[in-house]
Coordinates of C-alpha atoms in Angstrom, one line a residue:
X1 CA -0.1 -0.1 0.0
X2 CA 1.1 3.5 -0.4
X3 CA 0.6 6.8 1.2
X4 CA 0.2 9.8 -1.2
X5 CA 0.9 12.5 1.4
X6 CA 4.3 13.8 1.8
X7 CA 5.7 14.4 5.2
X8 CA 8.9 16.1 4.8
X9 CA 8.2 18.8 7.1
X10 CA 8.6 16.2 9.9
X11 CA 12.3 16.1 9.4
X12 CA 12.5 19.5 11.0
X13 CA 10.5 18.5 14.0
X14 CA 11.1 20.7 17.0
X15 CA 11.2 18.9 20.4
X16 CA 9.7 21.9 22.2
X17 CA 6.8 22.3 19.8
X18 CA 3.4 20.5 20.7
X19 CA 3.8 16.7 20.2
X20 CA 2.5 15.5 16.8
X21 CA 0.3 12.7 15.9
X22 CA 1.5 9.5 14.1
X23 CA 0.3 10.9 10.9
X24 CA 2.4 14.1 11.2
X25 CA 5.8 12.6 11.9
X26 CA 6.1 8.9 12.6
X27 CA 4.5 8.1 9.1
X28 CA 7.5 9.8 7.2
X29 CA 10.0 7.9 9.1
X30 CA 8.1 4.8 8.2
X31 CA 7.7 5.5 4.6
X32 CA 10.8 3.4 3.6
X33 CA 9.7 0.5 5.8
X34 CA 6.3 0.8 4.4
X35 CA 7.7 0.4 0.8
X36 CA 9.0 -3.1 2.0
X37 CA 6.0 -4.5 3.5
X38 CA 2.1 -4.1 3.2
X39 CA 0.5 -2.1 6.0
X40 CA -3.0 -2.0 7.1
X41 CA -3.6 1.7 7.1
X42 CA -6.2 3.1 9.5
X43 CA -7.4 6.6 9.0
X44 CA -8.7 7.9 12.3
X45 CA -11.1 11.0 12.9
X46 CA -11.5 11.4 16.7
X47 CA -11.9 13.8 19.4
X48 CA -8.7 14.8 21.3
X49 CA -9.9 13.2 24.4
X50 CA -10.3 10.1 22.5
X51 CA -7.1 10.2 20.8
X52 CA -5.3 10.8 24.5
X53 CA -7.1 7.8 25.8
X54 CA -7.1 5.5 22.8
X55 CA -3.7 6.2 20.8
X56 CA -1.3 5.2 23.5
X57 CA 2.4 4.8 22.3
X58 CA 2.5 1.4 23.5
X59 CA -0.7 0.6 21.6
X60 CA 0.6 2.2 18.5
X61 CA 3.9 0.5 18.6
X62 CA 2.0 -2.9 19.0
X63 CA -0.1 -2.1 16.0
X64 CA 3.1 -1.2 14.0
X65 CA 4.6 -4.5 14.9
X66 CA 1.4 -6.3 13.6
X67 CA 1.4 -4.2 10.2
X68 CA -1.3 -1.7 11.4
X69 CA -0.6 2.1 10.8
X70 CA -2.7 4.8 12.2
X71 CA -2.9 7.9 10.1
X72 CA -4.8 11.1 11.3
X73 CA -7.6 12.4 9.1
X74 CA -7.4 16.1 8.3
X75 CA -10.9 17.5 8.8
X76 CA -10.0 20.6 7.0
X77 CA -9.3 18.6 3.6
X78 CA -11.7 16.5 1.5
X79 CA -11.7 13.0 2.8
X80 CA -11.5 11.6 -0.5
X81 CA -7.9 13.6 -1.2
X82 CA -6.5 11.6 1.7
X83 CA -5.2 8.2 2.1
X84 CA -5.4 5.6 0.6
X85 CA -7.2 3.9 3.6
X86 CA -8.0 0.4 4.3
X87 CA -10.1 1.3 7.5
X88 CA -11.6 4.5 8.7
X89 CA -11.9 4.7 12.3
X90 CA -14.3 7.6 13.7
X91 CA -16.0 8.9 16.8
X92 CA -17.2 12.6 15.7
X93 CA -20.8 13.8 15.8
X94 CA -22.6 16.2 13.6
X95 CA -24.7 16.2 10.5
X96 CA -21.9 17.4 8.2
X97 CA -19.4 14.7 9.4
X98 CA -22.1 12.0 9.0
X99 CA -22.7 13.2 5.5
X100 CA -19.1 13.4 4.7
X101 CA -18.8 9.6 5.8
X102 CA -21.8 8.5 3.9
X103 CA -20.6 10.2 0.6
X104 CA -17.0 8.5 1.1
X105 CA -18.6 5.1 1.9
X106 CA -20.5 5.6 -1.6
X107 CA -17.3 6.4 -3.5
X108 CA -15.0 4.1 -1.6
X109 CA -16.7 0.8 -1.1
X110 CA -13.6 -0.8 -0.7
X111 CA -12.8 0.9 2.5
X112 CA -14.2 -0.5 5.9
X113 CA -15.9 2.4 7.9
X114 CA -16.0 1.5 11.7
X115 CA -18.8 2.2 12.0
X116 CA -21.7 3.4 9.6
X117 CA -22.9 6.7 11.0
X118 CA -26.5 6.0 10.7
X119 CA -26.0 2.7 12.9
X120 CA -24.0 4.6 15.4
X121 CA -26.8 7.3 15.6
X122 CA -29.2 4.6 16.6
X123 CA -27.4 4.4 19.9
X124 CA -27.4 8.1 20.7
X125 CA -31.3 7.7 21.8
X126 CA -32.0 5.5 24.7
X127 CA -35.6 5.0 23.5
X128 CA -34.4 3.0 20.4
X129 CA -31.1 1.7 21.8
X130 CA -32.4 -1.3 23.7
X131 CA -35.2 -2.1 21.2
X132 CA -33.3 -4.7 19.4
X133 CA -32.5 -6.5 22.7
X134 CA -36.1 -6.7 23.5
X135 CA -37.0 -7.8 20.1
X136 CA -34.7 -10.7 20.2
X137 CA -36.2 -12.1 23.4
X138 CA -33.1 -14.1 23.7
X139 CA -33.4 -17.4 25.6
X140 CA -31.0 -20.3 25.7
X141 CA -30.0 -23.3 27.9
X142 CA -27.4 -20.8 29.2
X143 CA -29.8 -18.2 30.3
X144 CA -32.1 -15.3 29.3
X145 CA -31.4 -11.8 28.1
X146 CA -34.0 -9.0 28.3
X147 CA -34.3 -5.4 29.0
X148 CA -35.9 -3.8 32.1
X149 CA -39.3 -2.2 31.7
X150 CA -38.9 1.5 30.9
X151 CA -40.8 4.5 29.9
X152 CA -39.8 7.5 27.9
X153 CA -40.8 11.0 29.0
X154 CA -40.1 13.8 26.6
X155 CA -41.5 16.8 28.6
X156 CA -43.6 18.1 31.4
X157 CA -42.0 16.6 34.8
X158 CA -45.5 17.2 36.5
X159 CA -47.0 14.4 34.6
X160 CA -44.3 11.8 35.2
X161 CA -46.1 10.3 38.2
X162 CA -49.3 9.7 36.4
X163 CA -47.4 8.3 33.2
X164 CA -45.5 5.7 35.5
X165 CA -48.6 4.9 37.3
X166 CA -50.5 4.3 33.9
X167 CA -47.5 2.1 32.5
X168 CA -47.5 0.0 35.7
X169 CA -43.7 0.6 36.6
X170 CA -42.6 -0.4 39.9
X171 CA -40.5 1.8 42.2
X172 CA -37.6 2.6 42.5
X173 CA -36.8 3.8 39.0
X174 CA -33.6 4.5 37.3
X175 CA -33.7 8.1 35.4
X176 CA -31.3 8.4 32.4
X177 CA -31.0 11.2 30.0
X178 CA -32.9 10.4 26.6
X179 CA -29.7 11.3 24.5
X180 CA -26.7 9.3 24.9
X181 CA -23.9 11.4 23.0
X182 CA -21.1 10.3 25.3
X183 CA -21.0 13.8 27.1
X184 CA -20.5 13.7 31.0
X185 CA -24.2 14.6 31.2
X186 CA -25.4 11.8 29.2
X187 CA -23.7 9.4 31.8
X188 CA -25.5 11.0 34.8
X189 CA -28.3 8.9 36.2
X190 CA -30.7 9.3 39.3
X191 CA -32.4 6.8 41.4
X192 CA -36.1 8.0 42.3
X193 CA -37.7 6.1 45.4
X194 CA -41.0 7.5 45.5
X195 CA -43.8 9.0 43.1
X196 CA -43.7 12.3 44.6
X197 CA -40.0 12.7 44.0
X198 CA -40.7 11.9 40.1
X199 CA -41.5 15.5 39.6
X200 CA -38.1 16.7 40.4
X201 CA -36.6 14.9 37.3
X202 CA -35.6 16.6 34.1
X203 CA -37.0 15.5 30.9
X204 CA -36.2 14.5 28.2
X205 CA -35.3 11.0 29.9
X206 CA -35.9 7.3 30.1
X207 CA -37.2 5.5 33.2
X208 CA -36.1 2.2 33.8
X209 CA -37.4 -0.1 36.6
X210 CA -34.4 -0.7 39.0
X211 CA -33.5 -4.3 39.2
X212 CA -31.3 -5.6 42.1
X213 CA -28.1 -7.1 40.8
X214 CA -25.8 -7.4 43.8
X215 CA -24.2 -4.0 43.1
X216 CA -22.1 -5.4 40.2
X217 CA -22.5 -5.1 36.5
X218 CA -20.8 -6.6 33.6
X219 CA -19.2 -4.6 30.8
X220 CA -19.1 -6.7 27.7
X221 CA -16.7 -5.2 25.1
X222 CA -17.1 -6.3 21.6
X223 CA -14.6 -5.7 18.7
X224 CA -15.6 -7.5 15.8
X225 CA -15.8 -11.4 16.9
X226 CA -13.6 -10.7 19.9
X227 CA -15.3 -10.3 23.4
X228 CA -13.9 -9.4 26.8
X229 CA -16.0 -9.2 30.0
X230 CA -15.0 -7.0 33.1
X231 CA -16.7 -6.4 36.4
X232 CA -17.7 -3.1 37.5
X233 CA -19.1 -1.8 40.7
X234 CA -22.8 -0.4 40.4
X235 CA -25.6 0.8 42.4
X236 CA -26.4 -1.3 45.5
X237 CA -29.4 -3.4 45.9
X238 CA -32.7 -1.6 47.3
X239 CA -34.3 -3.7 50.0
X240 CA -38.1 -3.4 50.7
X241 CA -37.4 -1.9 54.2
X242 CA -35.3 0.9 52.4
X243 CA -37.9 1.4 49.9
X244 CA -40.5 1.8 52.6
X245 CA -38.4 4.4 54.5
X246 CA -36.3 6.3 51.9
X247 CA -37.9 9.0 49.8
X248 CA -36.3 11.6 47.3
X249 CA -34.0 11.5 44.2
X250 CA -30.4 10.4 44.6
X251 CA -28.1 11.5 41.6
X252 CA -25.0 9.6 40.4
X253 CA -22.6 11.6 38.2
X254 CA -21.1 8.3 36.8
X255 CA -21.5 4.7 37.6
X256 CA -19.4 1.6 36.6
X257 CA -16.4 3.8 35.2
X258 CA -13.0 2.0 35.0
X259 CA -12.1 3.4 38.4
X260 CA -15.0 1.2 39.8
X261 CA -13.5 -2.0 38.8
X262 CA -14.5 -5.0 40.7
X263 CA -12.3 -7.6 39.0
X264 CA -10.0 -8.0 42.0
X265 CA -12.7 -7.4 44.7
X266 CA -13.8 -10.1 47.2
X267 CA -17.3 -10.7 45.9
X268 CA -19.9 -13.2 46.7
X269 CA -19.4 -16.0 44.0
X270 CA -23.0 -15.9 42.9
X271 CA -22.7 -12.0 42.1
X272 CA -19.2 -12.2 40.7
X273 CA -19.7 -15.2 38.2
X274 CA -19.5 -14.0 34.7
X275 CA -22.5 -14.5 32.2
X276 CA -21.9 -17.7 30.4
X277 CA -19.6 -17.4 27.3
X278 CA -22.0 -19.3 24.9
X279 CA -24.6 -16.8 25.7
X280 CA -22.5 -13.8 25.3
X281 CA -21.3 -14.9 22.0
X282 CA -24.8 -15.7 20.8
X283 CA -25.9 -12.1 22.0
X284 CA -22.9 -10.3 20.4
X285 CA -23.4 -12.2 17.2
X286 CA -27.1 -11.1 17.0
X287 CA -26.4 -7.4 18.0
X288 CA -23.6 -7.2 15.3
X289 CA -26.2 -8.1 12.7
X290 CA -29.1 -6.0 14.4
X291 CA -27.1 -3.0 15.2
X292 CA -24.8 -3.0 12.2
X293 CA -22.0 -2.3 14.4
X294 CA -18.7 -4.1 15.1
X295 CA -17.2 -1.8 17.9
X296 CA -19.3 -1.4 21.0
X297 CA -20.0 -2.4 24.6
X298 CA -23.1 -3.8 26.5
X299 CA -23.7 -3.0 30.2
X300 CA -25.2 -6.2 31.7
X301 CA -26.6 -7.0 35.0
X302 CA -27.7 -10.5 36.5
X303 CA -30.9 -10.4 38.5
X304 CA -30.0 -11.0 42.0
X305 CA -31.2 -14.4 43.3
X306 CA -30.9 -16.0 39.8
X307 CA -28.1 -17.5 37.9
X308 CA -29.4 -17.1 34.4
X309 CA -31.5 -14.1 34.2
X310 CA -29.8 -11.1 32.5
X311 CA -30.6 -7.6 31.6
X312 CA -29.0 -5.2 29.0
X313 CA -29.3 -1.6 30.5
X314 CA -27.1 0.4 28.1
X315 CA -25.1 0.1 25.1
X316 CA -22.1 2.4 24.1
X317 CA -20.4 2.9 20.8
X318 CA -16.6 2.9 20.7
X319 CA -16.1 2.8 24.6
X320 CA -12.9 4.0 26.2
X321 CA -9.9 1.6 26.1
X322 CA -12.0 -0.6 24.1
X323 CA -9.0 -2.4 22.6
X324 CA -7.4 -3.0 25.9
X325 CA -10.5 -4.4 27.3
X326 CA -11.1 -6.7 24.4
X327 CA -7.8 -8.0 24.5
X328 CA -7.1 -7.0 20.9

């Protein structure tokens, strides 16, 4: 493969300048090596935060050793004028970017785009996010996978209590922002204990019945056919006694982040046991097909007191440290 851009300006790199990306400098040094062997060239368009967490030097070095070269996409230049790429990896938002990618996919069918913009957009709305899991109604000899009963509230917080009563949802309820765009706000959630407190919530949002799950959830990272599962601490169980005495809305800025790892914790074996591998493989295969995605993760809980009843409570596209977690 060949890279048509020239990177001669990298020969005069000043160490006191802001560090450059691989595409700006390292590729220039690798051009001679690239002529001798074929690289898989991955063009990436990511936020600065994602680049910092994803493109670690150790990871880039490992990728080079495996014949994979990461090249930054210049958003100020036409995408078709760059490359050639074998893969385009992206996590940017906005209608303009989605249209650029869709046009590029039409004119460059030989390039794999991870992932199609329309498929990613499907996960940005929690109303539609879990519908494919609900439609599957997956039940095997290894267990059942469903979703908690939920209700979408788009406006008018004063009507939430009536809507919950009409839908027959059982308290406590987990409230999540309707839009899941990767922002800090989209990761916030609240736990409402009583009907009166529901009016304190801020629509648009999704209300999910809270399912006791031993305070642990499973993050299932999926990269193509590769699957890796890690444990994370989650919200603690709510007892009937607690539900009868506690009122109000409790807010949690972020649950189950990497800092909340439970992999090395001394847990009850019935809580710590990972979901059966065959069940996860079946679930991942179905979701890859239904969602049209190859790079995502699932948040899964096991209903406390059961061994084989699981719920998917969230799906995220291109989550943090996905390659490390998936063992890629």
